[in-house]
Coordinates of C-alpha atoms in Angstrom, one line a residue:
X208 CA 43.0 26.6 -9.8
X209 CA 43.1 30.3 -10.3
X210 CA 44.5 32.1 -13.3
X211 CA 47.6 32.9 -12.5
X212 CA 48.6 29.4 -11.1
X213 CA 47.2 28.2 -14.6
X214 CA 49.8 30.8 -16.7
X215 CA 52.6 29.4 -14.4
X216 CA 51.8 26.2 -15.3
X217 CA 51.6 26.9 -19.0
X218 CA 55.2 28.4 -18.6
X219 CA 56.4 24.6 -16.7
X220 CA 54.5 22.8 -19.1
X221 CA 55.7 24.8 -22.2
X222 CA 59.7 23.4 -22.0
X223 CA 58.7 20.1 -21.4
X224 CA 58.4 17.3 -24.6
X225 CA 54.7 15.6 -24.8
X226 CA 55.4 12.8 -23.4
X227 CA 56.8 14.3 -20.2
X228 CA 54.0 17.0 -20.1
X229 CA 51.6 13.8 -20.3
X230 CA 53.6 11.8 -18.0
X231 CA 54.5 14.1 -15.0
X232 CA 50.5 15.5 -15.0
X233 CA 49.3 11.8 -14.3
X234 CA 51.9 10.8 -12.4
X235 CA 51.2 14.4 -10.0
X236 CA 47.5 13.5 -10.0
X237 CA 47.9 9.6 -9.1
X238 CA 50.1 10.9 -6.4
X239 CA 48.2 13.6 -4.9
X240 CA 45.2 10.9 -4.9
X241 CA 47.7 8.2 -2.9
X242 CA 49.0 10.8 -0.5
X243 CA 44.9 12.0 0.0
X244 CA 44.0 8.3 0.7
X245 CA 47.4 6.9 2.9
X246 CA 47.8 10.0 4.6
X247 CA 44.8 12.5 5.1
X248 CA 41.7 10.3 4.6
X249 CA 43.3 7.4 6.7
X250 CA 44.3 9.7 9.6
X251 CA 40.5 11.4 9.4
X252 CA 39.0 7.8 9.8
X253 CA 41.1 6.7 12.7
X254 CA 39.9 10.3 14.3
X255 CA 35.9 10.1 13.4
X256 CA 36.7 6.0 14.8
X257 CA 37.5 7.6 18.3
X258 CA 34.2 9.6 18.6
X259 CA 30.4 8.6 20.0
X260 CA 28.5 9.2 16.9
X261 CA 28.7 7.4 13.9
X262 CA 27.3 10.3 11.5
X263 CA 31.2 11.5 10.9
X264 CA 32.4 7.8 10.2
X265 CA 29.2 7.7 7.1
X266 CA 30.3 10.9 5.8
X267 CA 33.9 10.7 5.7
X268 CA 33.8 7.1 4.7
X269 CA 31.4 8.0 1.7
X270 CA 33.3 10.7 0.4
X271 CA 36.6 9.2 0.3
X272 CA 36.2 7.8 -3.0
X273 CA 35.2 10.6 -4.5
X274 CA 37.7 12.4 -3.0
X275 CA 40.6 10.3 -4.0
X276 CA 39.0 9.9 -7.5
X277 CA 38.7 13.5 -8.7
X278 CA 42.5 14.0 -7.3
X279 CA 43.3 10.8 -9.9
X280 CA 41.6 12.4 -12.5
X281 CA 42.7 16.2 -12.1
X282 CA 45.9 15.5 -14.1
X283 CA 43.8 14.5 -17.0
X284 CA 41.1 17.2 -16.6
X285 CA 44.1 19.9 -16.7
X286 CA 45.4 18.2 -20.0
X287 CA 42.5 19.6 -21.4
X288 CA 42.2 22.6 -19.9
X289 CA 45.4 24.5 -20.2
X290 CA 46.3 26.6 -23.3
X291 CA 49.7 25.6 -23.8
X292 CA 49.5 21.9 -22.5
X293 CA 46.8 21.2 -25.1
X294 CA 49.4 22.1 -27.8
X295 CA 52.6 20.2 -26.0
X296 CA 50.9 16.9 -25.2
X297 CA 50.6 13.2 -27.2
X298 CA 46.9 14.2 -28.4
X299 CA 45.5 16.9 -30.7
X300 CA 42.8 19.3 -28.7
X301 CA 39.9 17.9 -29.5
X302 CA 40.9 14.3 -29.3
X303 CA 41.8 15.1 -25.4
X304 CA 38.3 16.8 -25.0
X305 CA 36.6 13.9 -26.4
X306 CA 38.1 11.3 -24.9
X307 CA 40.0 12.8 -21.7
X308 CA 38.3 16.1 -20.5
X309 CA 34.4 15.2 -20.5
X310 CA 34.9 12.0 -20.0
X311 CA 37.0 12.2 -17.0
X312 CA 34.9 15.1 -15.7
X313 CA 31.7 12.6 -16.2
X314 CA 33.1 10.3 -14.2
X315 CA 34.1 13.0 -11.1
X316 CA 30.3 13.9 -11.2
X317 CA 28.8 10.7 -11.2
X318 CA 31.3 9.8 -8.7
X319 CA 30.4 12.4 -6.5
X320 CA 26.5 12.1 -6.9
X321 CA 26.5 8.4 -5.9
X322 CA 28.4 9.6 -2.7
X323 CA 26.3 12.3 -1.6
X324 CA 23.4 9.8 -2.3
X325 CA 24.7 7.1 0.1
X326 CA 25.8 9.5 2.4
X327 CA 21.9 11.3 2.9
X328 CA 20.5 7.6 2.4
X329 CA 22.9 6.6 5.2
X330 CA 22.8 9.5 7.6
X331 CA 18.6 9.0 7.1
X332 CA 19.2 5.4 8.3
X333 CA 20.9 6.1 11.3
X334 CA 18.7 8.8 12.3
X335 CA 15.9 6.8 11.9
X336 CA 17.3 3.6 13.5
X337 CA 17.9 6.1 16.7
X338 CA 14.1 7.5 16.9
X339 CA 11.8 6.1 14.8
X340 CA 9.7 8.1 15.1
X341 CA 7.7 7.8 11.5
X342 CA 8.2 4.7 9.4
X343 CA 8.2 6.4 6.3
X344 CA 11.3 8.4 7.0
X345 CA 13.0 6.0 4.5
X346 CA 10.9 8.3 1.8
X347 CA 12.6 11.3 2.1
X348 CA 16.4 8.9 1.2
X349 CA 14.2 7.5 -2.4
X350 CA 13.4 11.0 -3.1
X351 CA 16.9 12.0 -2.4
X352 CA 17.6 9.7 -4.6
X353 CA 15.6 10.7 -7.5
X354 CA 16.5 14.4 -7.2
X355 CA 20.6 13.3 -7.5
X356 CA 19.6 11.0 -10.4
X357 CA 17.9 13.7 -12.0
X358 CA 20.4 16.4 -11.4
X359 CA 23.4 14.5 -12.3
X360 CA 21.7 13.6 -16.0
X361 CA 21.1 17.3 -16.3
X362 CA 24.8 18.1 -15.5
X363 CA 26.1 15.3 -17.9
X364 CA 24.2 16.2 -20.6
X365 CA 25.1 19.6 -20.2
X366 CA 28.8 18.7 -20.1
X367 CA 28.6 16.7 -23.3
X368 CA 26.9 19.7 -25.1
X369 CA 23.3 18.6 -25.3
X370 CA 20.0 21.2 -24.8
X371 CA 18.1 19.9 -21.9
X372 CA 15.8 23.2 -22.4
X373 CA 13.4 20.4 -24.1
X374 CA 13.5 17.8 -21.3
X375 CA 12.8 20.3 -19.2
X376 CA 9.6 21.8 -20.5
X377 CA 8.7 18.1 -20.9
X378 CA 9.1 17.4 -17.2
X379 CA 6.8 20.4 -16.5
X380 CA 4.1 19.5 -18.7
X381 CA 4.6 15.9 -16.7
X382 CA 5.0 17.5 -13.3
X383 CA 1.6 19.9 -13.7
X384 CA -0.2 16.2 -15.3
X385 CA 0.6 13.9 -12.3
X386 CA -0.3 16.9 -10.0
X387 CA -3.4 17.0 -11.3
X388 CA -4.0 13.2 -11.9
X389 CA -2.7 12.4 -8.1
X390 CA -3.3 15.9 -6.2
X391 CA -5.0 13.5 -3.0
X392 CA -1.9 11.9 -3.1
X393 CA 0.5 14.5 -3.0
X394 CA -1.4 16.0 -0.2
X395 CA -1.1 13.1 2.0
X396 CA 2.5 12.9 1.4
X397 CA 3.2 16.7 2.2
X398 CA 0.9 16.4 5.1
X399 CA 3.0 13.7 6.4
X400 CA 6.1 15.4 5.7
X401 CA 4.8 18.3 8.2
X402 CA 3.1 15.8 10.6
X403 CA 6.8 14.9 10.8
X404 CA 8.6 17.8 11.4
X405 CA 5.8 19.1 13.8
X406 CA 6.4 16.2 15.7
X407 CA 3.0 16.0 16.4
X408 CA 3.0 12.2 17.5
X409 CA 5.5 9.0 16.9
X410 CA 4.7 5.2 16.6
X411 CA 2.8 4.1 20.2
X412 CA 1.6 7.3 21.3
X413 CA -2.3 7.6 21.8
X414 CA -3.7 10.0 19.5
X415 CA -7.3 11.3 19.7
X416 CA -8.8 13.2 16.6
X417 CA -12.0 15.4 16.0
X418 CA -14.0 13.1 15.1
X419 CA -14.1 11.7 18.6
X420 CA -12.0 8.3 17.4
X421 CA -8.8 7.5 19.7
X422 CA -6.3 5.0 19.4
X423 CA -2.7 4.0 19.3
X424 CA -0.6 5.0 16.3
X425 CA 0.7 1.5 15.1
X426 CA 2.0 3.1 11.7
X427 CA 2.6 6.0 9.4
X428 CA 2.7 5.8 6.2
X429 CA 3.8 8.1 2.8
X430 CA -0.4 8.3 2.6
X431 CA -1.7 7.8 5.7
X432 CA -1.6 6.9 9.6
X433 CA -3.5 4.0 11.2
X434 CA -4.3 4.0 14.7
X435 CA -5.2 0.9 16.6
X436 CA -8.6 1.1 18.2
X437 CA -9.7 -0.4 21.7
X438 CA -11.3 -2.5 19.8
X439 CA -9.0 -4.2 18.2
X440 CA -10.1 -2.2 15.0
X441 CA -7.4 -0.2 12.5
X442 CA -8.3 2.9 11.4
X443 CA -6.5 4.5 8.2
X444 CA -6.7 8.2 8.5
X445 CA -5.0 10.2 5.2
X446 CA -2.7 12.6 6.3
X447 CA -3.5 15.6 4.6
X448 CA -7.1 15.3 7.3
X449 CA -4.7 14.6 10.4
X450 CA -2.6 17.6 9.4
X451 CA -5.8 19.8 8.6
X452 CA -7.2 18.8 11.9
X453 CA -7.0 18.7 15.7
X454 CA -5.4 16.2 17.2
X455 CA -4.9 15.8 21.0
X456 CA -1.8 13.5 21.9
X457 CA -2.9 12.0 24.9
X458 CA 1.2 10.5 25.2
X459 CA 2.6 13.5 25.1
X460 CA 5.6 15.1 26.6
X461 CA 4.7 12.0 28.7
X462 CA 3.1 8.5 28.7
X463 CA 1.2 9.0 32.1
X464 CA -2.4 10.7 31.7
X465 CA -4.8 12.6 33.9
X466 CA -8.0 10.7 34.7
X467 CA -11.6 13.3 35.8
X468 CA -14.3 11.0 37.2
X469 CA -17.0 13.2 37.7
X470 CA -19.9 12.4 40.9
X471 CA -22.5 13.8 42.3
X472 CA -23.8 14.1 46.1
X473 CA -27.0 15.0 47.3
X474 CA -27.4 18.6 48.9
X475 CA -27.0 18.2 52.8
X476 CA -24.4 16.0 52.8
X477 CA -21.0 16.2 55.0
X478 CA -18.4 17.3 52.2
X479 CA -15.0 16.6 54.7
X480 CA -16.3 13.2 54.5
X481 CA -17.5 12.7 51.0
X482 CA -14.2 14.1 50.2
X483 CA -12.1 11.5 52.7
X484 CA -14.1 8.9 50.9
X485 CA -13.1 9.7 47.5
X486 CA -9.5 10.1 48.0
X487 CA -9.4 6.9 49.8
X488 CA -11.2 4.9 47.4
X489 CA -8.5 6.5 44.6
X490 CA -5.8 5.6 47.1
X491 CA -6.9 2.1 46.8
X492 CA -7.0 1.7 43.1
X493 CA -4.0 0.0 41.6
X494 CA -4.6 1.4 38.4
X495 CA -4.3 4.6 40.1
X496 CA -0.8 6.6 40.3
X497 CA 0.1 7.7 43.7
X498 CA 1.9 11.0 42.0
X499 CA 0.8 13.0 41.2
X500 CA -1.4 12.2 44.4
X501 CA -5.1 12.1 43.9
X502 CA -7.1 15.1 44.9
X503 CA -10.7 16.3 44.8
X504 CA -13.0 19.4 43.1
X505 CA -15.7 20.8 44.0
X506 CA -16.8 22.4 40.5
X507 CA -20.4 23.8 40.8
X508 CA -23.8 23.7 42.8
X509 CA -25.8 21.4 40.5
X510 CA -29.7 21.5 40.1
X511 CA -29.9 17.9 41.7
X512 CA -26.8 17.8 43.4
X513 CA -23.3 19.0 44.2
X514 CA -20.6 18.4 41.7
X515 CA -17.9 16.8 41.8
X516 CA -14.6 15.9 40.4
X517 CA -12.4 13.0 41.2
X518 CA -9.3 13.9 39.9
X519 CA -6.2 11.4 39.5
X520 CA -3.4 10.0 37.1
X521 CA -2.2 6.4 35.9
X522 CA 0.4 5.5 34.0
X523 CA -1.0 5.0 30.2
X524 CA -4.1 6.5 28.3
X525 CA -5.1 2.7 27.2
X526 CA -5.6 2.2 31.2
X527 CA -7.6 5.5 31.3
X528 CA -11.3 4.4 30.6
X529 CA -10.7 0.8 33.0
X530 CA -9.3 2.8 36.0
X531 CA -12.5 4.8 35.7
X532 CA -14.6 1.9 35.6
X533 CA -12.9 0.7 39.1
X534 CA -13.2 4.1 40.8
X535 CA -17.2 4.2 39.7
X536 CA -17.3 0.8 41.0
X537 CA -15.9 1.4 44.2
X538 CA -17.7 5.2 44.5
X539 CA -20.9 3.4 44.0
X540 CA -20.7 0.9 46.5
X541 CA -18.5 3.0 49.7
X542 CA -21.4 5.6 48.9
X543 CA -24.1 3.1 49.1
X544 CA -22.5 1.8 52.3
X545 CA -21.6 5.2 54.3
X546 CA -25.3 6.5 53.6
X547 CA -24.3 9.1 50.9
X548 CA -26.6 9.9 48.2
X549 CA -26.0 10.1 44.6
X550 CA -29.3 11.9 43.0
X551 CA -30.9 11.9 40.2
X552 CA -32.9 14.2 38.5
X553 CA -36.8 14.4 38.9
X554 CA -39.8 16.1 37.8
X555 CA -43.5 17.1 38.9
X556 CA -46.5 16.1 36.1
X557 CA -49.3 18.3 37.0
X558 CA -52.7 16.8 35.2
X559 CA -55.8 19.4 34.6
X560 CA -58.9 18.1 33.2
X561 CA -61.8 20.5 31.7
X562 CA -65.2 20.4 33.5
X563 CA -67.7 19.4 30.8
X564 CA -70.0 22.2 31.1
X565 CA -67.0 24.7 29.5
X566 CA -68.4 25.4 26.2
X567 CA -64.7 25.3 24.7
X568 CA -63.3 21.7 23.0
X569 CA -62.3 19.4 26.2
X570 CA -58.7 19.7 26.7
X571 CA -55.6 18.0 28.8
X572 CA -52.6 19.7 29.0
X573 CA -49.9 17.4 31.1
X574 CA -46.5 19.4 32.3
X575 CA -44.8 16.6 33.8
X576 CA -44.3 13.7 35.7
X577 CA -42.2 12.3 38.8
X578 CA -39.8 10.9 36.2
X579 CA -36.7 8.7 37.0
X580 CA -34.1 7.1 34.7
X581 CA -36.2 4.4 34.5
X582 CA -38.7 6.6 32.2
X583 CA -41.6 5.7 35.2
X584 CA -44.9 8.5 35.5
X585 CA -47.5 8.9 37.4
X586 CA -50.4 10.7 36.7
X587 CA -54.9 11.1 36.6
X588 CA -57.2 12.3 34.5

């Protein structure tokens, strides 16, 4: 209400008695709040009740009491504020600001901060019951909640008169203490926040970190994310490391993952057919995705052999390390079979032995020995 709409009230107001000053500005107010409620809000509902999403239905539906509260109480709020209807009503001035005006205007604020906490808390709920993506995204409505509480004591107090210069320097001294006092803590919780809005990984994705550990994400918490291990085993990894850190989401955009099973051949050996071999023996393999389809790499001329890579997807990272356990199976034995050879390194031991007439101390210097995986030498003196 603007100044001059409040001087043309004055002028209204100033012909009328008190009592009908008192009476027509509640009477306005209670029916500007019915016609809000039977005729706006009512109509809006039946609207938001026609469309897909349910976030318009939470909001309007929250604010409605509000709404149709601070239209009840604007008659009462303008006893109190306008010049002339101050002096022409039932109450002396500060009798309506004490017991009308802040009061009334109390009640519109803690009105309204109970429906914008309900509305966040709701609208956080639904978004989350959508993707649920983090389990913890029920933290960000309880701190919602705490920064409406403590705004809307703030706003009273300063309403009803009171310095809240003191509280304030109070909840600094308290903010820098518990900073201090629980700084690992507040990490992790703004590392998850960030870990959330990165989107760097949800609930069931398989997650592998620097340190070489991988395993399913089975929660995430306000301090930390555990990961399910192939073994069975939970790991609890603070988030303020995993946001610090690099972490390769082996889920993501997709579930499906690339499998590299590197092999070997000897030098000499028919390539076209090694090659044949390999794709056929992916071909084979269940586990094994036939798209993308299976191909083979030849990477590099090896010191013992030519190098190889099988390369091939399947449908889950968990499957990843038992598809390649099949296909080293099968390469082993087709290879075996078709007269292929998979080498292994080796080396030559050369073994020199002083004559004893060299006047100089007898010595034995050995280089090397035919050496197999099996640790095996040969060698004289």
């Amino acid at each position: 209400m603007n100044a001059e709409s409040l001087v043309g009230a004055s002028g209204i107001f100033a012909e009328l008695s008190p009592v009908q000053t008192t009476v027509l500005l509640l009477a306005g107010s209670l029916a500007l709040a019915v016609a809000l409620e039977f005729v706006f809000l009512r109509g809006l509902l039946r609207v938001t009740d026609r469309t897909k999403t349910t976030y318009d239905d939470i909001v309007v539906g929250e604010l409605r009491l509000p709404l149709v509260l601070t239209a009840a109480l604007a008659g009462v709020f303008v006893l109190t504020q306008v010049p002339s209807v101050r002096a022409n009503v039932l109450f002396e001035p500060a009798q309506l600001e004490t017991f009308f005006g802040k009061p009334s205007l109390s009640i519109i604020i803690v009105a309204w901060a109970v429906a914008l906490n309900r509305t966040v808390n709701r609208l956080v709920d639904a978004v989350n019951a959508e993707d649920s993506r983090f389990d913890f995204a029920p933290v960000f409505s309880n701190v919602w909640t705490l920064v409406v509480a403590g705004g809307t004591v703030v706003v009273i107090l300063s309403v009803w008169g009171y310095s809240i210069s003191p509280l304030l320097g109070a909840a600094g001294v308290a903010g820098i203490a518990v900073g201090f006092a629980a700084r690992d803590t507040v990490a992790n919780f703004f590392g998850g926040i960030a870990l959330y809005f990165d989107d760097t990984y949800k609930i069931g994705d398989y997650v592998e970190l620097d340190s070489g550990d991988a395993g399913t994400v089975v929660k995430v918490g306000v301090r930390s994310t555990t990961l399910m291990m192939r073994d069975e085993v939970l790991v609890t990894v603070p988030n303020s490391v995993l946001n610090a850190s690099r972490v390769i989401n082996h889920s993501g955009p997709q579930r499906r993952c690339r499998l590299k099973a590197p092999i070997g051949v000897a030098y000499g050996t028919d390539i076209d057919a090694f090659e044949a071999l390999a794709l056929d023996i992916a071909a084979e393999e269940s586990l094994v995705l036939d798209s993308p389809t299976p191909r083979m790499r030849f990477r590099a001329f090896g010191d013992s052999a030519l190098e190889y890579e099988l390369l091939c997807w399947v449908s889950s990272p968990t499957r990843v390390k038992k598809a390649h356990h099949q296909l080293n199976r099968a390469l082993y034995k087709r290879l075996q079979k078709a007269g292929i050879e998979i080498p292994f390194p080796q080396r030559d031991v050369h073994v020199v032995s002083e004559t004893e007439t060299d006047p100089s101390p007898t010595r034995s210097a050995t280089e090397g020995v035919t050496v197999t995986h099996d640790d095996a030498a040969t060698g004289g003196s």
